[in-house]
PDB file of C-alpha atoms in Angstrom:
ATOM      1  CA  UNK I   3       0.000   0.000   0.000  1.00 41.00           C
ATOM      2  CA  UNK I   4       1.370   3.699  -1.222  1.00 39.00           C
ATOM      3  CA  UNK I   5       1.689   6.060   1.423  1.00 32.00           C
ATOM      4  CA  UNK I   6      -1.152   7.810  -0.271  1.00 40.00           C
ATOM      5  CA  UNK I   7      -3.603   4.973  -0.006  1.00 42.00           C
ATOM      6  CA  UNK I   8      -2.080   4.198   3.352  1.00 42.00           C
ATOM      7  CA  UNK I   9      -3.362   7.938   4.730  1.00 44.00           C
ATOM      8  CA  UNK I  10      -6.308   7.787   3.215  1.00 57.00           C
ATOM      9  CA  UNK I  11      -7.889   5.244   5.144  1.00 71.00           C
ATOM     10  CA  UNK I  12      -7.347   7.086   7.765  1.00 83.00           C
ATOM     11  CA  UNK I  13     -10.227   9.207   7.196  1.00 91.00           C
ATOM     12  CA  UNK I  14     -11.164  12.313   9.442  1.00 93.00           C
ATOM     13  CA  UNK I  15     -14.843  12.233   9.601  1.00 96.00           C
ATOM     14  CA  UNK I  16     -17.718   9.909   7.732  1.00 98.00           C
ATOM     15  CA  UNK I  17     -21.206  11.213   7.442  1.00 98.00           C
ATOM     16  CA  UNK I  18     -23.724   8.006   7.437  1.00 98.00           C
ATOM     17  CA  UNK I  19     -27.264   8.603   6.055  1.00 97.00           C
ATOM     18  CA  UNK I  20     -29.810   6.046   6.600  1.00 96.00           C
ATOM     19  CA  UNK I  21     -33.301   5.477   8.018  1.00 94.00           C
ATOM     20  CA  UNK I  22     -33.513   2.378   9.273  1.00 93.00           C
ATOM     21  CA  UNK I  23     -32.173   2.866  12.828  1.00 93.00           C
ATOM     22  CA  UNK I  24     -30.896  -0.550  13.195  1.00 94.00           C
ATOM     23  CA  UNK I  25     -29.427  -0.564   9.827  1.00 93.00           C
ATOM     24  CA  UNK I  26     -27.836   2.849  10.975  1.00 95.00           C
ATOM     25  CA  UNK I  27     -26.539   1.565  14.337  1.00 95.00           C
ATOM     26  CA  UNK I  28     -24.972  -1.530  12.810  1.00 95.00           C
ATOM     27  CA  UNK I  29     -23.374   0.304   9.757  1.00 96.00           C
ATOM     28  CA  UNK I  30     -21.727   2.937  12.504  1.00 97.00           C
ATOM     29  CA  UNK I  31     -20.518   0.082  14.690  1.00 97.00           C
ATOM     30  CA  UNK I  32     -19.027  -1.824  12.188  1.00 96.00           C
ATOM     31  CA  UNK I  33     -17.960   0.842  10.254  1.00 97.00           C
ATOM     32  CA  UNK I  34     -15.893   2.196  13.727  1.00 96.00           C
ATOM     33  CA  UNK I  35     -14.295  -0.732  14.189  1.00 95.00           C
ATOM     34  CA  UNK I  36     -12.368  -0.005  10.879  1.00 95.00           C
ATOM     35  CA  UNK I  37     -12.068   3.706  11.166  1.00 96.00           C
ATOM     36  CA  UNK I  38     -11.233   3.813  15.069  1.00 95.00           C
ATOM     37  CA  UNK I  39      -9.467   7.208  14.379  1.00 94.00           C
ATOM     38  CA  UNK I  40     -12.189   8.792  12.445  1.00 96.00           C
ATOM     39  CA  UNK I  41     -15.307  10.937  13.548  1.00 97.00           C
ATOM     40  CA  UNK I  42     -18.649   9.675  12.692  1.00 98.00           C
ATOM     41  CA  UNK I  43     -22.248  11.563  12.463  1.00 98.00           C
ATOM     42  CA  UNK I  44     -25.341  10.054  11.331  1.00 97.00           C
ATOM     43  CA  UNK I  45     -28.679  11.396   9.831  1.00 97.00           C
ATOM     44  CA  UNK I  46     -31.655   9.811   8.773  1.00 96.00           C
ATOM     45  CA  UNK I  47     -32.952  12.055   5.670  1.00 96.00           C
ATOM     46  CA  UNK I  48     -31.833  14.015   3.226  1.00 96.00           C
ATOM     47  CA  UNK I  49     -32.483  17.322   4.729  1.00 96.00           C
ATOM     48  CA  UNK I  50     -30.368  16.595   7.626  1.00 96.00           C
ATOM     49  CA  UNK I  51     -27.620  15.105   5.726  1.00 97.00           C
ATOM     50  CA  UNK I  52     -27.649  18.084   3.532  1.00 96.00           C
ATOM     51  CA  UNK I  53     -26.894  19.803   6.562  1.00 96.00           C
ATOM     52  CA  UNK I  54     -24.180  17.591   8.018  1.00 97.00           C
ATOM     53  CA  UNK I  55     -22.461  17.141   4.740  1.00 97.00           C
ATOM     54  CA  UNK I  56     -22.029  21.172   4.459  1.00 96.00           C
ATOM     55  CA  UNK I  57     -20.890  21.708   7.963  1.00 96.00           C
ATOM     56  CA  UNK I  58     -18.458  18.793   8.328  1.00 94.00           C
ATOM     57  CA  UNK I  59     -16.895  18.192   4.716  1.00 92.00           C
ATOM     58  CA  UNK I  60     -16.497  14.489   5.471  1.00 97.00           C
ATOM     59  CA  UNK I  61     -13.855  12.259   4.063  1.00 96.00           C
ATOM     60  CA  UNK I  62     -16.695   9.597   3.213  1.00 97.00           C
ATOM     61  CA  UNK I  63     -20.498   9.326   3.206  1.00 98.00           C
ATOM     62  CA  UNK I  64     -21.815   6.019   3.523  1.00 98.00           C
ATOM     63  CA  UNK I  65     -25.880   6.373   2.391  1.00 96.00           C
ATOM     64  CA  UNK I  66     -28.843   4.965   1.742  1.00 95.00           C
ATOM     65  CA  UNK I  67     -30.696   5.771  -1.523  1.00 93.00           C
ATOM     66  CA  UNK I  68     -34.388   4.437   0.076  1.00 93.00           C
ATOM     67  CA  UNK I  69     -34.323   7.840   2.275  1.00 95.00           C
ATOM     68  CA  UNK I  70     -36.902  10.248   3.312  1.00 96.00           C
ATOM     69  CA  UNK I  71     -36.643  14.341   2.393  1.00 95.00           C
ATOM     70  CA  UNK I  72     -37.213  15.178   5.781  1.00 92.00           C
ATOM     71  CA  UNK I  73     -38.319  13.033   9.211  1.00 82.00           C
ATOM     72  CA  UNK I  74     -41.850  13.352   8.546  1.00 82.00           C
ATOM     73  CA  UNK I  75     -41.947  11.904   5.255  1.00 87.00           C
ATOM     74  CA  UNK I  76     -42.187   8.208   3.803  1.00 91.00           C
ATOM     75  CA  UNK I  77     -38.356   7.027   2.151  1.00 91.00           C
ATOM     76  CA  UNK I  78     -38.510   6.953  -1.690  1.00 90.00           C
ATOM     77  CA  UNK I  79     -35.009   5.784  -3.701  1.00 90.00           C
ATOM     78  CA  UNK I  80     -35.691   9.213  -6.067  1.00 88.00           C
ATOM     79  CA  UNK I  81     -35.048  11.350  -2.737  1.00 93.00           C
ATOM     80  CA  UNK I  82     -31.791   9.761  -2.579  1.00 94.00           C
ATOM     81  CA  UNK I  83     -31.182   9.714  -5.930  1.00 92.00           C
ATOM     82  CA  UNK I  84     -31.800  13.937  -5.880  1.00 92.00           C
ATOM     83  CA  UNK I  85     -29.348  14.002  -2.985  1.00 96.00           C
ATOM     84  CA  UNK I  86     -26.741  11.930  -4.247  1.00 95.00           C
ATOM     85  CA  UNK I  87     -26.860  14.053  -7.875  1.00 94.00           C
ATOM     86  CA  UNK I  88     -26.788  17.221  -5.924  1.00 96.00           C
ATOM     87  CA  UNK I  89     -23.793  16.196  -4.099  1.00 97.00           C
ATOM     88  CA  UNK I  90     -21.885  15.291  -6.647  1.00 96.00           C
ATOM     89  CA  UNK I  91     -22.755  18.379  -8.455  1.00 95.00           C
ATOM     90  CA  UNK I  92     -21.686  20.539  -5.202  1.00 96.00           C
ATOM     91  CA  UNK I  93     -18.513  18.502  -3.786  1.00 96.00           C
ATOM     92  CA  UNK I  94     -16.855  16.841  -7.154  1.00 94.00           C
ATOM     93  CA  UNK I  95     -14.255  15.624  -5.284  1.00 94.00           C
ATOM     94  CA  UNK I  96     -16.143  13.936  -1.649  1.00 96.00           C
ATOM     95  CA  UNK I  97     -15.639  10.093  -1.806  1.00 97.00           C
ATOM     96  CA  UNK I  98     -19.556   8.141  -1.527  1.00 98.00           C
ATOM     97  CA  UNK I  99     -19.868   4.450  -0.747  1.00 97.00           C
ATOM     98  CA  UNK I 100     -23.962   4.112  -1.655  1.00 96.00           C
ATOM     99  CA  UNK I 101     -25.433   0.975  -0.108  1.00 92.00           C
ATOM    100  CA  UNK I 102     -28.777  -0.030  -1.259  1.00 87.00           C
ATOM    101  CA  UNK I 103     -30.784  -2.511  -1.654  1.00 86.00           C
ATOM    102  CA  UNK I 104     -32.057  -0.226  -5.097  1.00 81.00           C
ATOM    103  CA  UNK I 105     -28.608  -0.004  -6.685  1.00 80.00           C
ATOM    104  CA  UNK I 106     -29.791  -0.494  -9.951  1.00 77.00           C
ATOM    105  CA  UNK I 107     -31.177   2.609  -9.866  1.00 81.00           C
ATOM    106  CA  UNK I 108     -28.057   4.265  -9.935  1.00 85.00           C
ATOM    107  CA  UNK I 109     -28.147   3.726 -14.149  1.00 78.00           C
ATOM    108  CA  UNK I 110     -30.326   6.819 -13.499  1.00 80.00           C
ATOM    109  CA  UNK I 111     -26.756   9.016 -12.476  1.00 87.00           C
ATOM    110  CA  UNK I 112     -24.359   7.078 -14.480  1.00 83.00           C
ATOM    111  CA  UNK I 113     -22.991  10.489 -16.484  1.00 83.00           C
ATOM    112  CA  UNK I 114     -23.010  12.118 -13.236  1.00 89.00           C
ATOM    113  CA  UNK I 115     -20.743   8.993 -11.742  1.00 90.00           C
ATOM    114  CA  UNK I 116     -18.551   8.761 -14.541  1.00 85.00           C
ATOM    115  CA  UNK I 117     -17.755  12.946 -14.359  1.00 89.00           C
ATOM    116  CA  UNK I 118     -17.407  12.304 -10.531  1.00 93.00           C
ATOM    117  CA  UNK I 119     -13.851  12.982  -9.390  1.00 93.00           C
ATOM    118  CA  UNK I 120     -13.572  11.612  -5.967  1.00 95.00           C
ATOM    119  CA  UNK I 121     -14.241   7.789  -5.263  1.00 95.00           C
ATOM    120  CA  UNK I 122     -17.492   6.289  -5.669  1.00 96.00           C
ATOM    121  CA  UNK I 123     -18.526   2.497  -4.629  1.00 96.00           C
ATOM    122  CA  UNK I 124     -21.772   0.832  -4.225  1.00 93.00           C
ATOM    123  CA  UNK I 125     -22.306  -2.315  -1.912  1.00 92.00           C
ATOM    124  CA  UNK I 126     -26.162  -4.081  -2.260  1.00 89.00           C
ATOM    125  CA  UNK I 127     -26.950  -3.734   1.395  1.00 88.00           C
ATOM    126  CA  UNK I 128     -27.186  -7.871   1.341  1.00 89.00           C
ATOM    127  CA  UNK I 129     -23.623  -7.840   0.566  1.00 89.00           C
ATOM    128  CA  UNK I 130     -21.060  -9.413   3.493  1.00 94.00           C
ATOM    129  CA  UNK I 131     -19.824  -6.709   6.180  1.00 94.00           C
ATOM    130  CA  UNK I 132     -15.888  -7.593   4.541  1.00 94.00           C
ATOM    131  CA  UNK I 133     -17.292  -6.684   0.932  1.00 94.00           C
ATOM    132  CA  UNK I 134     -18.781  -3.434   2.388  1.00 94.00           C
ATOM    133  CA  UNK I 135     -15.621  -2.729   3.789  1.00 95.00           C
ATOM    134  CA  UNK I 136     -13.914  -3.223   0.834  1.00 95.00           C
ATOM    135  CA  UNK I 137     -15.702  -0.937  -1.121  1.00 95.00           C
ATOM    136  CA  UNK I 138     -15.362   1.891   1.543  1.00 96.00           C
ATOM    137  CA  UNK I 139     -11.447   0.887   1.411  1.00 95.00           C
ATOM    138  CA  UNK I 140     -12.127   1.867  -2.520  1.00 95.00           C
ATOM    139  CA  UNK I 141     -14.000   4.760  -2.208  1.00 96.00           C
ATOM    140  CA  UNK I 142     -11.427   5.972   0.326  1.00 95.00           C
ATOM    141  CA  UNK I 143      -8.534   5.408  -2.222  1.00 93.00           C
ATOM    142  CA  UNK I 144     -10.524   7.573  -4.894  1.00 93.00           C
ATOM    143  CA  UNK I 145     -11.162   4.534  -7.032  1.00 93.00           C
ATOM    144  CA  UNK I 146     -14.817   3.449  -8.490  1.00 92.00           C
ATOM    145  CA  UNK I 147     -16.672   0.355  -8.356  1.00 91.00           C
ATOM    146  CA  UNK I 148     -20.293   0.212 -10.478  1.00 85.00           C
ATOM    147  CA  UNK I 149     -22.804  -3.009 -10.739  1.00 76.00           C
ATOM    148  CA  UNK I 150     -22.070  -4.945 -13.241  1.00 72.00           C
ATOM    149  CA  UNK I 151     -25.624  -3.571 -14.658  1.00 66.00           C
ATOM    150  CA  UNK I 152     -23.742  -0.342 -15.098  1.00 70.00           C
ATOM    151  CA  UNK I 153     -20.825  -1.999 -17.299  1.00 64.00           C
ATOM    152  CA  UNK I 154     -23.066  -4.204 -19.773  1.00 57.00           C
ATOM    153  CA  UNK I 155     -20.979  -2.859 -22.903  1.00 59.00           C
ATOM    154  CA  UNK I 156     -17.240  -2.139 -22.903  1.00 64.00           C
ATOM    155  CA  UNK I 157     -17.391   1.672 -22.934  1.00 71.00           C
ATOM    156  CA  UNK I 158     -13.673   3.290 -23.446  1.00 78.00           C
ATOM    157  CA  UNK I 159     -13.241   7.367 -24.410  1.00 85.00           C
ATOM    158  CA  UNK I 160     -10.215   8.579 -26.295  1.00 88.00           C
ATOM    159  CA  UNK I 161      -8.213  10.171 -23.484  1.00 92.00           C
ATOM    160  CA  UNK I 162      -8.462   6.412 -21.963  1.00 92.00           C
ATOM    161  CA  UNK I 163      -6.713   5.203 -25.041  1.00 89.00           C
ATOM    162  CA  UNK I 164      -4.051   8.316 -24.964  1.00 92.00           C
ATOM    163  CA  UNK I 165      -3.621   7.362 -21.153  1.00 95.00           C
ATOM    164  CA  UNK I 166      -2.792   3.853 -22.086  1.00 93.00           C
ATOM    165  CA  UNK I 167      -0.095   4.249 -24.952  1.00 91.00           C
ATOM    166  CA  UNK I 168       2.063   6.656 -22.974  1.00 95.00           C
ATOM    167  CA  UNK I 169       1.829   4.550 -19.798  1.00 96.00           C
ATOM    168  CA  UNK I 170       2.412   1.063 -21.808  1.00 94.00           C
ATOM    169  CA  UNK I 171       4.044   1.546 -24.616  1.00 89.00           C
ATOM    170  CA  UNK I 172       5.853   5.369 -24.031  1.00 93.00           C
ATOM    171  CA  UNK I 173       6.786   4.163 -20.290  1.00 94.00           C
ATOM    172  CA  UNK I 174       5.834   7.602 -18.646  1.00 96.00           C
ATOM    173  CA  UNK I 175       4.410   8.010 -15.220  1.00 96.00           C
ATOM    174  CA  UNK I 176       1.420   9.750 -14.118  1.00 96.00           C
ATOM    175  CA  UNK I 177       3.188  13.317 -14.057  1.00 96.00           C
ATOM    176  CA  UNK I 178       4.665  13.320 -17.494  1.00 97.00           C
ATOM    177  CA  UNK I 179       1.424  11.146 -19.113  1.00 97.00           C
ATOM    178  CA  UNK I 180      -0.499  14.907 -18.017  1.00 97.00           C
ATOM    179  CA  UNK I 181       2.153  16.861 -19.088  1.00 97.00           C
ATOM    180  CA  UNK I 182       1.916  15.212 -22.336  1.00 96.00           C
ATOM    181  CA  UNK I 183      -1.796  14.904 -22.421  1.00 96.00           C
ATOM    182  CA  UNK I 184      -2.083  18.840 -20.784  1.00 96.00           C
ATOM    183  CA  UNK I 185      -4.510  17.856 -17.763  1.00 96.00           C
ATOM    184  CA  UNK I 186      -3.985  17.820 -14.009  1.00 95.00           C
ATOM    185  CA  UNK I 187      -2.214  14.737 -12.567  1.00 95.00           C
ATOM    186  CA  UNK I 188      -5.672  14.205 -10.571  1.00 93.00           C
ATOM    187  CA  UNK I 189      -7.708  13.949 -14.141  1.00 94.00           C
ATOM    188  CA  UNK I 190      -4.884  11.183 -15.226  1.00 96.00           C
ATOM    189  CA  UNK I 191      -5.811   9.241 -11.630  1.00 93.00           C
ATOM    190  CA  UNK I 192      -9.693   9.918 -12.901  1.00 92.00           C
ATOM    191  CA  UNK I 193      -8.961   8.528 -16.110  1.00 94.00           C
ATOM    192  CA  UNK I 194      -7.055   5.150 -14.107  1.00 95.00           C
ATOM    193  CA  UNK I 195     -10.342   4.613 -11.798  1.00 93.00           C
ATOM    194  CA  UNK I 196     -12.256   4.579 -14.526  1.00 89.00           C
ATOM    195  CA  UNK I 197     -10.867   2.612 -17.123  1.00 92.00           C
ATOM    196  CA  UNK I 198      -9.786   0.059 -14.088  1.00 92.00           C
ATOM    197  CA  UNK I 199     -13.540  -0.234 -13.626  1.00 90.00           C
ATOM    198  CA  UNK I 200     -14.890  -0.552 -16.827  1.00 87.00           C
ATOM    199  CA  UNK I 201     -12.393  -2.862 -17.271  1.00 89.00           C
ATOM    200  CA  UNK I 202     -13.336  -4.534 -13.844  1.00 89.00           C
ATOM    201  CA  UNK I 203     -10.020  -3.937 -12.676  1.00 93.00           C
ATOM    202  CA  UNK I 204      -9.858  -3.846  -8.527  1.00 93.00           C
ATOM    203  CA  UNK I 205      -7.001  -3.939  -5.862  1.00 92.00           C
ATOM    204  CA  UNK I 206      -6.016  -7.107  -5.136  1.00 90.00           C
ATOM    205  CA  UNK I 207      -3.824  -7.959  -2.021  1.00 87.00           C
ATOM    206  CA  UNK I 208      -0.545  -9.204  -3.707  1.00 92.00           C
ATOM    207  CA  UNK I 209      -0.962  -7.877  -7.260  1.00 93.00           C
ATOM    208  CA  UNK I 210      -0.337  -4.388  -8.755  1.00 94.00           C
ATOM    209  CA  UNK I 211      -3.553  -2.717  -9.811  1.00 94.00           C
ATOM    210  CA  UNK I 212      -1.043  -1.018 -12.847  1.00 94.00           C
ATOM    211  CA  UNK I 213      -0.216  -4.598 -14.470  1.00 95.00           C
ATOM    212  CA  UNK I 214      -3.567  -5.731 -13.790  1.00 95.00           C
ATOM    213  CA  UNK I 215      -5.153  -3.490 -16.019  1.00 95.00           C
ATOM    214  CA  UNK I 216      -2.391  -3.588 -18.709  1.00 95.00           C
ATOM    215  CA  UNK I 217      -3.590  -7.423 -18.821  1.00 95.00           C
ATOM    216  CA  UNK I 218      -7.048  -6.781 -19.409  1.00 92.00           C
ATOM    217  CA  UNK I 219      -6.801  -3.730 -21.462  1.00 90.00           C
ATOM    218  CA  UNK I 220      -4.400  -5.658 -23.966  1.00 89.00           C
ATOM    219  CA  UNK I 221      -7.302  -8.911 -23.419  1.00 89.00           C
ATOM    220  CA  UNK I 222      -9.678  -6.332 -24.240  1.00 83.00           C
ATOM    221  CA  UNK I 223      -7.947  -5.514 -27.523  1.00 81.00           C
ATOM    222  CA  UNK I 224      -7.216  -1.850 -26.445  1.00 85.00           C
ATOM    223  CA  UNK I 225      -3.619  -2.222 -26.331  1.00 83.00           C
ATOM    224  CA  UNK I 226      -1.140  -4.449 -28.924  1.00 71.00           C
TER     225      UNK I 226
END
């Protein structure tokens, strides 16, 4: 592990957003166990996340999508689905770990995902507690993990393709691949999360990510 990833699971504070009060409880619990160091707050709907979100600027937010708008009203997966569009829109670069039992839904904010610039994982809330750990792990890291659902054709832009050839076949590293390409070094790590999971590409205790998805992408015809 980089010293990058290595602080960044260390996070400072996680925002959890869910209505179900046992789900809630059990999701905090477990959730710091991992994150001992961290600070945790929890809300219930999406007004009072709104809230918590802006005040705190967590490191992660762990929510449902099944949510009501405030306590009074009934959860609905479009309330969540407003909240989780609107917080993209306003913090591009806050990590999300959304676990649902609607993540198929999600198709609904798939351009909005793939614009996102911070990490962004979904666990189905019957998933194993090590899975959802995982994928907050992932989301914590910056990196992106969609359904399957999400990935049904191989979808690959151009600056993908530039990425590739001057990491694989011109040898440069992340600095001199944006130098070359004239983006930020944080656009070239968008453009790795990304292509890693449309490639279904994820870390893998033992293996480098890097040669992982040189593999695939040269399976995958993208590279000679």
């Amino acid at each position: 592990m980089s010293i990058q990833e290595s602080s960044a699971l260390r996070p400072e504070s996680i925002v959890i957003v869910d209505d179900h009060e046992a789900i809630l409880e059990g999701t905090l619990s477990i959730l710091q166990k991992r994150y001992p160091e961290a600070k945790f707050y929890t809300t219930q709907n999406a007004q009072a996340a709104q809230e918590k979100i802006e005040n705190v600027e967590p490191s992660l937010v762990v929510m449902d999508l099944s949510i009501p708008s405030t306590g009074d009203e009934m959860a609905q997966t479009e309330i969540g689905i407003l909240l989780l569009r609107g917080l993209m829109k306003a913090y591009p670069q806050l990590n999300f770990l959304v676990q649902s039992a609607h993540v198929r839904s999600l198709i609904r904010l798939k351009p909005a995902i793939e614009s996102h610039q911070g990490g962004f994982t979904i666990s189905d809330k019957s998933s194993s507690i090590t899975e959802m750990l995982t994928r907050a792990d992932w989301a914590l890291q910056g990196l992106v993990y969609t359904p399957r659902d999400m990935r049904t054709n191989l979808e690959i832009k151009p600056e993908w393709l530039d990425m590739l050839l001057l990491a694989f076949q011109d040898g440069l590293q992340d600095k001199a691949i944006a130098g070359r390409m004239n983006v930020s070094e944080r656009t070239v790590r968008h453009y790795w999360t990304r292509l890693q999971d449309s490639l279904e590409v994820y870390p893998e205790e033992g293996k480098n990510i890097r040669i992982q998805t040189e593999i695939s992408a040269r399976q995958a015809g993208l590279l000679d």
